[in-house]
Amino acid sequence: MRPLAAGNWKMNGHQASVAELGALKDKLAAASPACDVMICPPATLITTFSDAAAGSVIQIGGQDCHSAVSGAHTGDISAAMLKDAGAGAVIVGHSERRADHGETSELVKAKAQAAIDAGLVAIVCLGETLAEREAGDTLSVVHAQLNGSLPDQAAGATTIIAYEPVWAIGSGLTPTTEQVAEVHQAIRAGLSALTSAEEAHRIRILYGGSVKPSNAAELMAIDNVDGALVGGASLKADDFAGIIAAF
Ligand code: PEP
């Protein structure tokens, strides 16, 4: 399956940041990437970025959506609004949202389902904390999150999983090759049980957490790693292009 390099800009970027997207577009036009490429900017930039990315390989995604279609939810954004603004996908259940906003797997599942119903691909994030890893609970935590968060419509065309150990996000730390392989294999097995063996092999499982140009090739070569979700290193066209070139 074709891998995906997705950039999560988090709460970074203003209208002028479209210049960085333009720089990435130019680099990719010259390089013909061997993976799909996506940038998930803040919601305020989705229309600007999707207009600027037109005619390039770069897809645009959101970082979160509400589980409802519309209504009295001040400050929230629906999946249909993201689609209307130009997004083709949305991240749901990022650990920063699970931690900062108390999002449960049940809510993440509802958001993923709302995203798919609106015609977006749902990128569902899972991952253990350092305390959970040190307690030997990584696989049970990831399984519980997968079981609880996977949308009913999960399929290769609708759903992407991102395994992001919380302790590796923004820390410069990355798990060992064996640790990544173990969790990705467990997620694939979990997907088989929840969908079917065939469909489980169509659902991309991204690795996320301190991916950078210098470690991308090694991480992307691991079995069952079908791409990367990249935070900090996606903000600079040079760094993100360096990661994309590692595929
Ligand atoms: C992320 O938050 O999705 C992420 C992977 O961040 P970073 O690459 O900065 O660790």
PDB file of C-alpha atoms and ligand atoms in Angstrom:
ATOM      1  CA  MET A   1       0.000   0.000   0.000  1.00  0.00           C
ATOM      2  CA  ARG A   2       1.186   3.529  -0.693  1.00  0.00           C
ATOM      3  CA  PRO A   3       2.571   5.111   2.467  1.00  0.00           C
ATOM      4  CA  LEU A   4       1.506   8.499   3.796  1.00  0.00           C
ATOM      5  CA  ALA A   5       3.580  11.312   5.248  1.00  0.00           C
ATOM      6  CA  ALA A   6       1.178  13.557   7.176  1.00  0.00           C
ATOM      7  CA  GLY A   7       2.249  16.776   8.874  1.00  0.00           C
ATOM      8  CA  ASN A   8       0.432  17.977  11.988  1.00  0.00           C
ATOM      9  CA  TRP A   9       1.047  21.700  12.370  1.00  0.00           C
ATOM     10  CA  LYS A  10      -0.785  21.823  15.718  1.00  0.00           C
ATOM     11  CA  MET A  11      -1.433  25.418  16.901  1.00  0.00           C
ATOM     12  CA  ASN A  12       1.197  26.948  14.629  1.00  0.00           C
ATOM     13  CA  GLY A  13       0.950  29.085  11.540  1.00  0.00           C
ATOM     14  CA  HIS A  14      -0.641  32.243  10.172  1.00  0.00           C
ATOM     15  CA  GLN A  15      -1.775  33.256   6.694  1.00  0.00           C
ATOM     16  CA  ALA A  16       1.836  34.114   5.811  1.00  0.00           C
ATOM     17  CA  SER A  17       2.816  30.485   6.509  1.00  0.00           C
ATOM     18  CA  VAL A  18       1.365  29.591   3.121  1.00  0.00           C
ATOM     19  CA  ALA A  19       4.852  30.468   1.852  1.00  0.00           C
ATOM     20  CA  GLU A  20       6.190  27.346   3.598  1.00  0.00           C
ATOM     21  CA  LEU A  21       3.508  25.269   1.889  1.00  0.00           C
ATOM     22  CA  GLY A  22       4.536  26.847  -1.422  1.00  0.00           C
ATOM     23  CA  ALA A  23       8.150  25.872  -0.769  1.00  0.00           C
ATOM     24  CA  LEU A  24       7.084  22.277  -0.077  1.00  0.00           C
ATOM     25  CA  LYS A  25       4.938  22.246  -3.210  1.00  0.00           C
ATOM     26  CA  ASP A  26       7.928  23.365  -5.308  1.00  0.00           C
ATOM     27  CA  LYS A  27      10.208  20.738  -3.774  1.00  0.00           C
ATOM     28  CA  LEU A  28       7.696  17.939  -4.351  1.00  0.00           C
ATOM     29  CA  ALA A  29       6.991  19.034  -7.921  1.00  0.00           C
ATOM     30  CA  ALA A  30      10.678  18.473  -8.608  1.00  0.00           C
ATOM     31  CA  ALA A  31      10.911  15.190  -6.689  1.00  0.00           C
ATOM     32  CA  SER A  32       7.775  13.053  -7.379  1.00  0.00           C
ATOM     33  CA  PRO A  33       7.363  11.579  -3.884  1.00  0.00           C
ATOM     34  CA  ALA A  34       6.992   7.844  -3.343  1.00  0.00           C
ATOM     35  CA  CYS A  35       4.285   8.437  -0.725  1.00  0.00           C
ATOM     36  CA  ASP A  36       1.079  10.408  -0.303  1.00  0.00           C
ATOM     37  CA  VAL A  37       1.634  13.765   1.377  1.00  0.00           C
ATOM     38  CA  MET A  38      -0.716  15.645   3.688  1.00  0.00           C
ATOM     39  CA  ILE A  39      -0.506  18.801   5.774  1.00  0.00           C
ATOM     40  CA  CYS A  40      -2.940  19.369   8.639  1.00  0.00           C
ATOM     41  CA  PRO A  41      -2.766  23.087   9.446  1.00  0.00           C
ATOM     42  CA  PRO A  42      -4.902  24.868  12.053  1.00  0.00           C
ATOM     43  CA  ALA A  43      -8.529  25.238  10.959  1.00  0.00           C
ATOM     44  CA  THR A  44      -8.005  28.931  10.205  1.00  0.00           C
ATOM     45  CA  LEU A  45      -5.618  27.996   7.380  1.00  0.00           C
ATOM     46  CA  ILE A  46      -7.450  25.106   5.736  1.00  0.00           C
ATOM     47  CA  THR A  47      -9.038  27.137   2.941  1.00  0.00           C
ATOM     48  CA  THR A  48      -5.861  29.099   2.227  1.00  0.00           C
ATOM     49  CA  PHE A  49      -3.755  25.936   2.237  1.00  0.00           C
ATOM     50  CA  SER A  50      -6.169  23.923   0.139  1.00  0.00           C
ATOM     51  CA  ASP A  51      -6.284  26.718  -2.465  1.00  0.00           C
ATOM     52  CA  ALA A  52      -2.487  26.944  -2.440  1.00  0.00           C
ATOM     53  CA  ALA A  53      -2.054  23.158  -2.695  1.00  0.00           C
ATOM     54  CA  ALA A  54      -4.376  22.860  -5.706  1.00  0.00           C
ATOM     55  CA  GLY A  55      -2.641  21.145  -8.601  1.00  0.00           C
ATOM     56  CA  SER A  56      -0.023  19.552  -6.326  1.00  0.00           C
ATOM     57  CA  VAL A  57       0.185  16.166  -4.613  1.00  0.00           C
ATOM     58  CA  ILE A  58      -0.332  17.785  -1.202  1.00  0.00           C
ATOM     59  CA  GLN A  59      -3.598  16.886   0.518  1.00  0.00           C
ATOM     60  CA  ILE A  60      -4.993  19.005   3.343  1.00  0.00           C
ATOM     61  CA  GLY A  61      -6.445  17.726   6.618  1.00  0.00           C
ATOM     62  CA  GLY A  62      -7.903  19.090   9.836  1.00  0.00           C
ATOM     63  CA  GLN A  63      -6.645  18.400  13.369  1.00  0.00           C
ATOM     64  CA  ASP A  64      -9.947  17.704  15.134  1.00  0.00           C
ATOM     65  CA  CYS A  65     -13.690  17.843  14.542  1.00  0.00           C
ATOM     66  CA  HIS A  66     -16.848  17.729  16.638  1.00  0.00           C
ATOM     67  CA  SER A  67     -18.889  14.549  16.665  1.00  0.00           C
ATOM     68  CA  ALA A  68     -22.108  16.387  15.806  1.00  0.00           C
ATOM     69  CA  VAL A  69     -23.105  17.548  12.333  1.00  0.00           C
ATOM     70  CA  SER A  70     -24.003  21.078  13.484  1.00  0.00           C
ATOM     71  CA  GLY A  71     -25.541  22.872  16.427  1.00  0.00           C
ATOM     72  CA  ALA A  72     -24.924  24.748  19.651  1.00  0.00           C
ATOM     73  CA  HIS A  73     -21.230  23.941  20.176  1.00  0.00           C
ATOM     74  CA  THR A  74     -19.488  27.286  20.469  1.00  0.00           C
ATOM     75  CA  GLY A  75     -15.923  27.219  19.223  1.00  0.00           C
ATOM     76  CA  ASP A  76     -16.171  23.763  17.670  1.00  0.00           C
ATOM     77  CA  ILE A  77     -15.927  22.775  14.012  1.00  0.00           C
ATOM     78  CA  SER A  78     -17.850  19.975  12.315  1.00  0.00           C
ATOM     79  CA  ALA A  79     -16.383  17.491   9.881  1.00  0.00           C
ATOM     80  CA  ALA A  80     -18.608  18.868   7.123  1.00  0.00           C
ATOM     81  CA  MET A  81     -17.184  22.364   7.767  1.00  0.00           C
ATOM     82  CA  LEU A  82     -13.637  21.015   7.408  1.00  0.00           C
ATOM     83  CA  LYS A  83     -14.620  19.338   4.159  1.00  0.00           C
ATOM     84  CA  ASP A  84     -16.297  22.496   2.945  1.00  0.00           C
ATOM     85  CA  ALA A  85     -13.083  24.417   3.729  1.00  0.00           C
ATOM     86  CA  GLY A  86     -11.025  22.022   1.596  1.00  0.00           C
ATOM     87  CA  ALA A  87      -9.915  19.223   3.928  1.00  0.00           C
ATOM     88  CA  GLY A  88      -9.920  15.598   2.816  1.00  0.00           C
ATOM     89  CA  ALA A  89      -9.069  14.085   6.191  1.00  0.00           C
ATOM     90  CA  VAL A  90      -9.025  14.894   9.887  1.00  0.00           C
ATOM     91  CA  ILE A  91      -6.889  13.769  12.821  1.00  0.00           C
ATOM     92  CA  VAL A  92      -8.968  12.558  15.771  1.00  0.00           C
ATOM     93  CA  GLY A  93      -7.881  11.449  19.226  1.00  0.00           C
ATOM     94  CA  HIS A  94      -4.432  13.034  19.182  1.00  0.00           C
ATOM     95  CA  SER A  95      -2.880  12.521  22.613  1.00  0.00           C
ATOM     96  CA  GLU A  96      -2.827  16.286  23.157  1.00  0.00           C
ATOM     97  CA  ARG A  97      -6.607  16.308  22.755  1.00  0.00           C
ATOM     98  CA  ARG A  98      -7.040  13.183  24.871  1.00  0.00           C
ATOM     99  CA  ALA A  99      -4.916  14.818  27.613  1.00  0.00           C
ATOM    100  CA  ASP A 100      -5.812  18.524  27.313  1.00  0.00           C
ATOM    101  CA  HIS A 101      -9.516  18.091  26.560  1.00  0.00           C
ATOM    102  CA  GLY A 102     -10.235  14.835  28.373  1.00  0.00           C
ATOM    103  CA  GLU A 103     -11.244  13.088  25.167  1.00  0.00           C
ATOM    104  CA  THR A 104     -12.222   9.466  25.728  1.00  0.00           C
ATOM    105  CA  SER A 105     -11.983   6.701  23.151  1.00  0.00           C
ATOM    106  CA  GLU A 106     -15.781   6.726  22.983  1.00  0.00           C
ATOM    107  CA  LEU A 107     -15.729  10.396  21.934  1.00  0.00           C
ATOM    108  CA  VAL A 108     -12.842   9.786  19.519  1.00  0.00           C
ATOM    109  CA  LYS A 109     -14.862   7.011  17.879  1.00  0.00           C
ATOM    110  CA  ALA A 110     -17.870   9.327  17.527  1.00  0.00           C
ATOM    111  CA  LYS A 111     -15.633  11.987  15.956  1.00  0.00           C
ATOM    112  CA  ALA A 112     -14.108   9.448  13.565  1.00  0.00           C
ATOM    113  CA  GLN A 113     -17.566   8.266  12.551  1.00  0.00           C
ATOM    114  CA  ALA A 114     -18.730  11.850  12.012  1.00  0.00           C
ATOM    115  CA  ALA A 115     -15.646  12.493   9.885  1.00  0.00           C
ATOM    116  CA  ILE A 116     -16.294   9.477   7.670  1.00  0.00           C
ATOM    117  CA  ASP A 117     -19.996  10.316   7.379  1.00  0.00           C
ATOM    118  CA  ALA A 118     -18.945  13.759   6.108  1.00  0.00           C
ATOM    119  CA  GLY A 119     -16.671  12.217   3.485  1.00  0.00           C
ATOM    120  CA  LEU A 120     -13.361  12.713   5.296  1.00  0.00           C
ATOM    121  CA  VAL A 121     -10.702  10.105   6.041  1.00  0.00           C
ATOM    122  CA  ALA A 122     -10.341   9.710   9.822  1.00  0.00           C
ATOM    123  CA  ILE A 123      -6.770   9.549  11.166  1.00  0.00           C
ATOM    124  CA  VAL A 124      -7.241   7.916  14.566  1.00  0.00           C
ATOM    125  CA  CYS A 125      -4.362   8.401  17.032  1.00  0.00           C
ATOM    126  CA  LEU A 126      -3.347   5.875  19.716  1.00  0.00           C
ATOM    127  CA  GLY A 127      -0.403   5.688  22.068  1.00  0.00           C
ATOM    128  CA  GLU A 128       0.789   4.954  25.563  1.00  0.00           C
ATOM    129  CA  THR A 129       2.303   7.309  28.114  1.00  0.00           C
ATOM    130  CA  LEU A 130       5.772   6.718  29.546  1.00  0.00           C
ATOM    131  CA  ALA A 131       4.267   5.493  32.825  1.00  0.00           C
ATOM    132  CA  GLU A 132       2.113   3.006  30.915  1.00  0.00           C
ATOM    133  CA  ARG A 133       5.134   1.742  28.942  1.00  0.00           C
ATOM    134  CA  GLU A 134       7.236   1.429  32.086  1.00  0.00           C
ATOM    135  CA  ALA A 135       4.442  -0.517  33.762  1.00  0.00           C
ATOM    136  CA  GLY A 136       4.438  -2.976  30.850  1.00  0.00           C
ATOM    137  CA  ASP A 137       0.959  -1.880  29.778  1.00  0.00           C
ATOM    138  CA  THR A 138       1.720  -0.606  26.262  1.00  0.00           C
ATOM    139  CA  LEU A 139      -0.092  -3.305  24.310  1.00  0.00           C
ATOM    140  CA  SER A 140      -3.134  -3.375  26.563  1.00  0.00           C
ATOM    141  CA  VAL A 141      -3.445   0.431  26.455  1.00  0.00           C
ATOM    142  CA  VAL A 142      -3.095   0.538  22.673  1.00  0.00           C
ATOM    143  CA  HIS A 143      -5.578  -2.332  22.253  1.00  0.00           C
ATOM    144  CA  ALA A 144      -8.108  -0.624  24.504  1.00  0.00           C
ATOM    145  CA  GLN A 145      -7.745   2.630  22.562  1.00  0.00           C
ATOM    146  CA  LEU A 146      -8.036   0.800  19.234  1.00  0.00           C
ATOM    147  CA  ASN A 147     -11.097  -1.175  20.328  1.00  0.00           C
ATOM    148  CA  GLY A 148     -12.716   1.932  21.760  1.00  0.00           C
ATOM    149  CA  SER A 149     -11.825   4.449  19.042  1.00  0.00           C
ATOM    150  CA  LEU A 150     -12.069   2.537  15.767  1.00  0.00           C
ATOM    151  CA  PRO A 151     -15.077   3.762  13.772  1.00  0.00           C
ATOM    152  CA  ASP A 152     -17.684   1.207  12.693  1.00  0.00           C
ATOM    153  CA  GLN A 153     -16.972   2.155   9.060  1.00  0.00           C
ATOM    154  CA  ALA A 154     -13.242   1.418   9.404  1.00  0.00           C
ATOM    155  CA  ALA A 155     -11.718   0.383   6.086  1.00  0.00           C
ATOM    156  CA  GLY A 156      -8.658   1.249   4.068  1.00  0.00           C
ATOM    157  CA  ALA A 157     -10.520   3.984   2.220  1.00  0.00           C
ATOM    158  CA  THR A 158     -11.955   5.646   5.317  1.00  0.00           C
ATOM    159  CA  THR A 159      -9.540   5.166   8.189  1.00  0.00           C
ATOM    160  CA  ILE A 160      -5.862   5.563   9.023  1.00  0.00           C
ATOM    161  CA  ILE A 161      -4.334   4.672  12.393  1.00  0.00           C
ATOM    162  CA  ALA A 162      -1.467   6.688  13.871  1.00  0.00           C
ATOM    163  CA  TYR A 163       0.538   5.040  16.651  1.00  0.00           C
ATOM    164  CA  GLU A 164       2.137   7.849  18.616  1.00  0.00           C
ATOM    165  CA  PRO A 165       3.791   6.996  21.941  1.00  0.00           C
ATOM    166  CA  VAL A 166       2.988  10.060  24.056  1.00  0.00           C
ATOM    167  CA  TRP A 167       6.526  10.111  25.471  1.00  0.00           C
ATOM    168  CA  ALA A 168       8.004  10.327  21.958  1.00  0.00           C
ATOM    169  CA  ILE A 169       5.949  13.337  20.851  1.00  0.00           C
ATOM    170  CA  GLY A 170       8.021  16.504  20.693  1.00  0.00           C
ATOM    171  CA  SER A 171      10.634  14.975  22.987  1.00  0.00           C
ATOM    172  CA  GLY A 172      13.318  13.902  20.527  1.00  0.00           C
ATOM    173  CA  LEU A 173      12.961  10.372  21.931  1.00  0.00           C
ATOM    174  CA  THR A 174      11.913   7.520  19.661  1.00  0.00           C
ATOM    175  CA  PRO A 175      11.101   3.921  20.508  1.00  0.00           C
ATOM    176  CA  THR A 176      13.460   1.202  19.330  1.00  0.00           C
ATOM    177  CA  THR A 177      12.810  -0.561  16.047  1.00  0.00           C
ATOM    178  CA  GLU A 178      11.637  -3.604  18.028  1.00  0.00           C
ATOM    179  CA  GLN A 179       9.216  -1.532  20.110  1.00  0.00           C
ATOM    180  CA  VAL A 180       7.673   0.080  17.019  1.00  0.00           C
ATOM    181  CA  ALA A 181       7.455  -3.283  15.236  1.00  0.00           C
ATOM    182  CA  GLU A 182       5.782  -4.916  18.242  1.00  0.00           C
ATOM    183  CA  VAL A 183       3.063  -2.273  18.567  1.00  0.00           C
ATOM    184  CA  HIS A 184       2.389  -1.960  14.832  1.00  0.00           C
ATOM    185  CA  GLN A 185       2.081  -5.738  14.548  1.00  0.00           C
ATOM    186  CA  ALA A 186      -0.343  -5.738  17.488  1.00  0.00           C
ATOM    187  CA  ILE A 187      -2.404  -2.962  15.888  1.00  0.00           C
ATOM    188  CA  ARG A 188      -2.538  -4.897  12.600  1.00  0.00           C
ATOM    189  CA  ALA A 189      -3.738  -7.983  14.486  1.00  0.00           C
ATOM    190  CA  GLY A 190      -6.302  -5.870  16.327  1.00  0.00           C
ATOM    191  CA  LEU A 191      -7.548  -4.416  13.046  1.00  0.00           C
ATOM    192  CA  SER A 192      -7.896  -7.943  11.633  1.00  0.00           C
ATOM    193  CA  ALA A 193     -10.066  -8.932  14.549  1.00  0.00           C
ATOM    194  CA  LEU A 194     -12.183  -5.771  14.302  1.00  0.00           C
ATOM    195  CA  THR A 195     -12.551  -5.714  10.490  1.00  0.00           C
ATOM    196  CA  SER A 196     -11.179  -8.599   8.411  1.00  0.00           C
ATOM    197  CA  ALA A 197      -7.695  -9.815   7.569  1.00  0.00           C
ATOM    198  CA  GLU A 198      -7.996  -8.314   4.061  1.00  0.00           C
ATOM    199  CA  GLU A 199      -9.298  -4.945   5.228  1.00  0.00           C
ATOM    200  CA  ALA A 200      -6.752  -4.769   8.042  1.00  0.00           C
ATOM    201  CA  HIS A 201      -4.025  -4.837   5.401  1.00  0.00           C
ATOM    202  CA  ARG A 202      -5.603  -1.911   3.583  1.00  0.00           C
ATOM    203  CA  ILE A 203      -5.655   0.354   6.656  1.00  0.00           C
ATOM    204  CA  ARG A 204      -2.469   2.374   6.918  1.00  0.00           C
ATOM    205  CA  ILE A 205      -0.755   2.428  10.313  1.00  0.00           C
ATOM    206  CA  LEU A 206       1.411   5.534  10.683  1.00  0.00           C
ATOM    207  CA  TYR A 207       4.152   5.956  13.262  1.00  0.00           C
ATOM    208  CA  GLY A 208       4.392   9.363  14.962  1.00  0.00           C
ATOM    209  CA  GLY A 209       6.734  10.814  17.566  1.00  0.00           C
ATOM    210  CA  SER A 210       9.936  12.770  16.866  1.00  0.00           C
ATOM    211  CA  VAL A 211      10.191  11.661  13.230  1.00  0.00           C
ATOM    212  CA  LYS A 212      12.866  13.704  11.476  1.00  0.00           C
ATOM    213  CA  PRO A 213      14.886  13.435   8.258  1.00  0.00           C
ATOM    214  CA  SER A 214      17.694  11.577  10.054  1.00  0.00           C
ATOM    215  CA  ASN A 215      15.523   8.763  11.475  1.00  0.00           C
ATOM    216  CA  ALA A 216      12.689   8.553   8.928  1.00  0.00           C
ATOM    217  CA  ALA A 217      14.216   5.885   6.660  1.00  0.00           C
ATOM    218  CA  GLU A 218      14.887   3.549   9.601  1.00  0.00           C
ATOM    219  CA  LEU A 219      11.405   4.012  11.059  1.00  0.00           C
ATOM    220  CA  MET A 220       9.641   3.677   7.714  1.00  0.00           C
ATOM    221  CA  ALA A 221      11.471   0.399   6.950  1.00  0.00           C
ATOM    222  CA  ILE A 222       9.859  -1.340   9.956  1.00  0.00           C
ATOM    223  CA  ASP A 223       7.210  -3.987   9.187  1.00  0.00           C
ATOM    224  CA  ASN A 224       3.644  -2.673   9.344  1.00  0.00           C
ATOM    225  CA  VAL A 225       4.750   0.974   9.347  1.00  0.00           C
ATOM    226  CA  ASP A 226       2.824   2.550   6.483  1.00  0.00           C
ATOM    227  CA  GLY A 227       3.876   6.140   6.920  1.00  0.00           C
ATOM    228  CA  ALA A 228       4.491   8.872   9.441  1.00  0.00           C
ATOM    229  CA  LEU A 229       2.551  11.490  11.361  1.00  0.00           C
ATOM    230  CA  VAL A 230       4.999  14.322  11.859  1.00  0.00           C
ATOM    231  CA  GLY A 231       4.672  17.283  14.206  1.00  0.00           C
ATOM    232  CA  GLY A 232       7.576  19.698  14.614  1.00  0.00           C
ATOM    233  CA  ALA A 233       9.533  18.587  11.555  1.00  0.00           C
ATOM    234  CA  SER A 234       6.542  19.211   9.268  1.00  0.00           C
ATOM    235  CA  LEU A 235       6.635  22.948   9.901  1.00  0.00           C
ATOM    236  CA  LYS A 236       9.699  23.503   7.724  1.00  0.00           C
ATOM    237  CA  ALA A 237       9.483  22.527   4.067  1.00  0.00           C
ATOM    238  CA  ASP A 238      13.135  21.404   4.044  1.00  0.00           C
ATOM    239  CA  ASP A 239      12.685  19.031   6.985  1.00  0.00           C
ATOM    240  CA  PHE A 240       9.364  17.621   5.820  1.00  0.00           C
ATOM    241  CA  ALA A 241      10.715  17.129   2.294  1.00  0.00           C
ATOM    242  CA  GLY A 242      13.682  15.327   3.851  1.00  0.00           C
ATOM    243  CA  ILE A 243      11.289  12.934   5.600  1.00  0.00           C
ATOM    244  CA  ILE A 244       9.252  12.427   2.432  1.00  0.00           C
ATOM    245  CA  ALA A 245      12.448  11.634   0.528  1.00  0.00           C
ATOM    246  CA  ALA A 246      13.134   8.797   2.973  1.00  0.00           C
ATOM    247  CA  PHE A 247      10.159   6.789   1.652  1.00  0.00           C
TER     248      PHE A 247
HETATM  249  C1  PEP B   1       2.539  14.733  16.773  1.00  0.00           C
HETATM  250  O1  PEP B   1       2.217  15.466  17.703  1.00  0.00           O
HETATM  251  O2  PEP B   1       1.645  14.234  16.059  1.00  0.00           O
HETATM  252  C2  PEP B   1       3.958  14.467  16.562  1.00  0.00           C
HETATM  253  C3  PEP B   1       4.279  13.353  16.006  1.00  0.00           C
HETATM  254  O3  PEP B   1       4.841  15.429  16.999  1.00  0.00           O
HETATM  255  P1  PEP B   1       6.456  15.435  16.838  1.00  0.00           P
HETATM  256  O4  PEP B   1       6.769  14.910  15.452  1.00  0.00           O
HETATM  257  O5  PEP B   1       6.844  16.860  16.999  1.00  0.00           O
HETATM  258  O6  PEP B   1       6.984  14.538  17.879  1.00  0.00           O
END
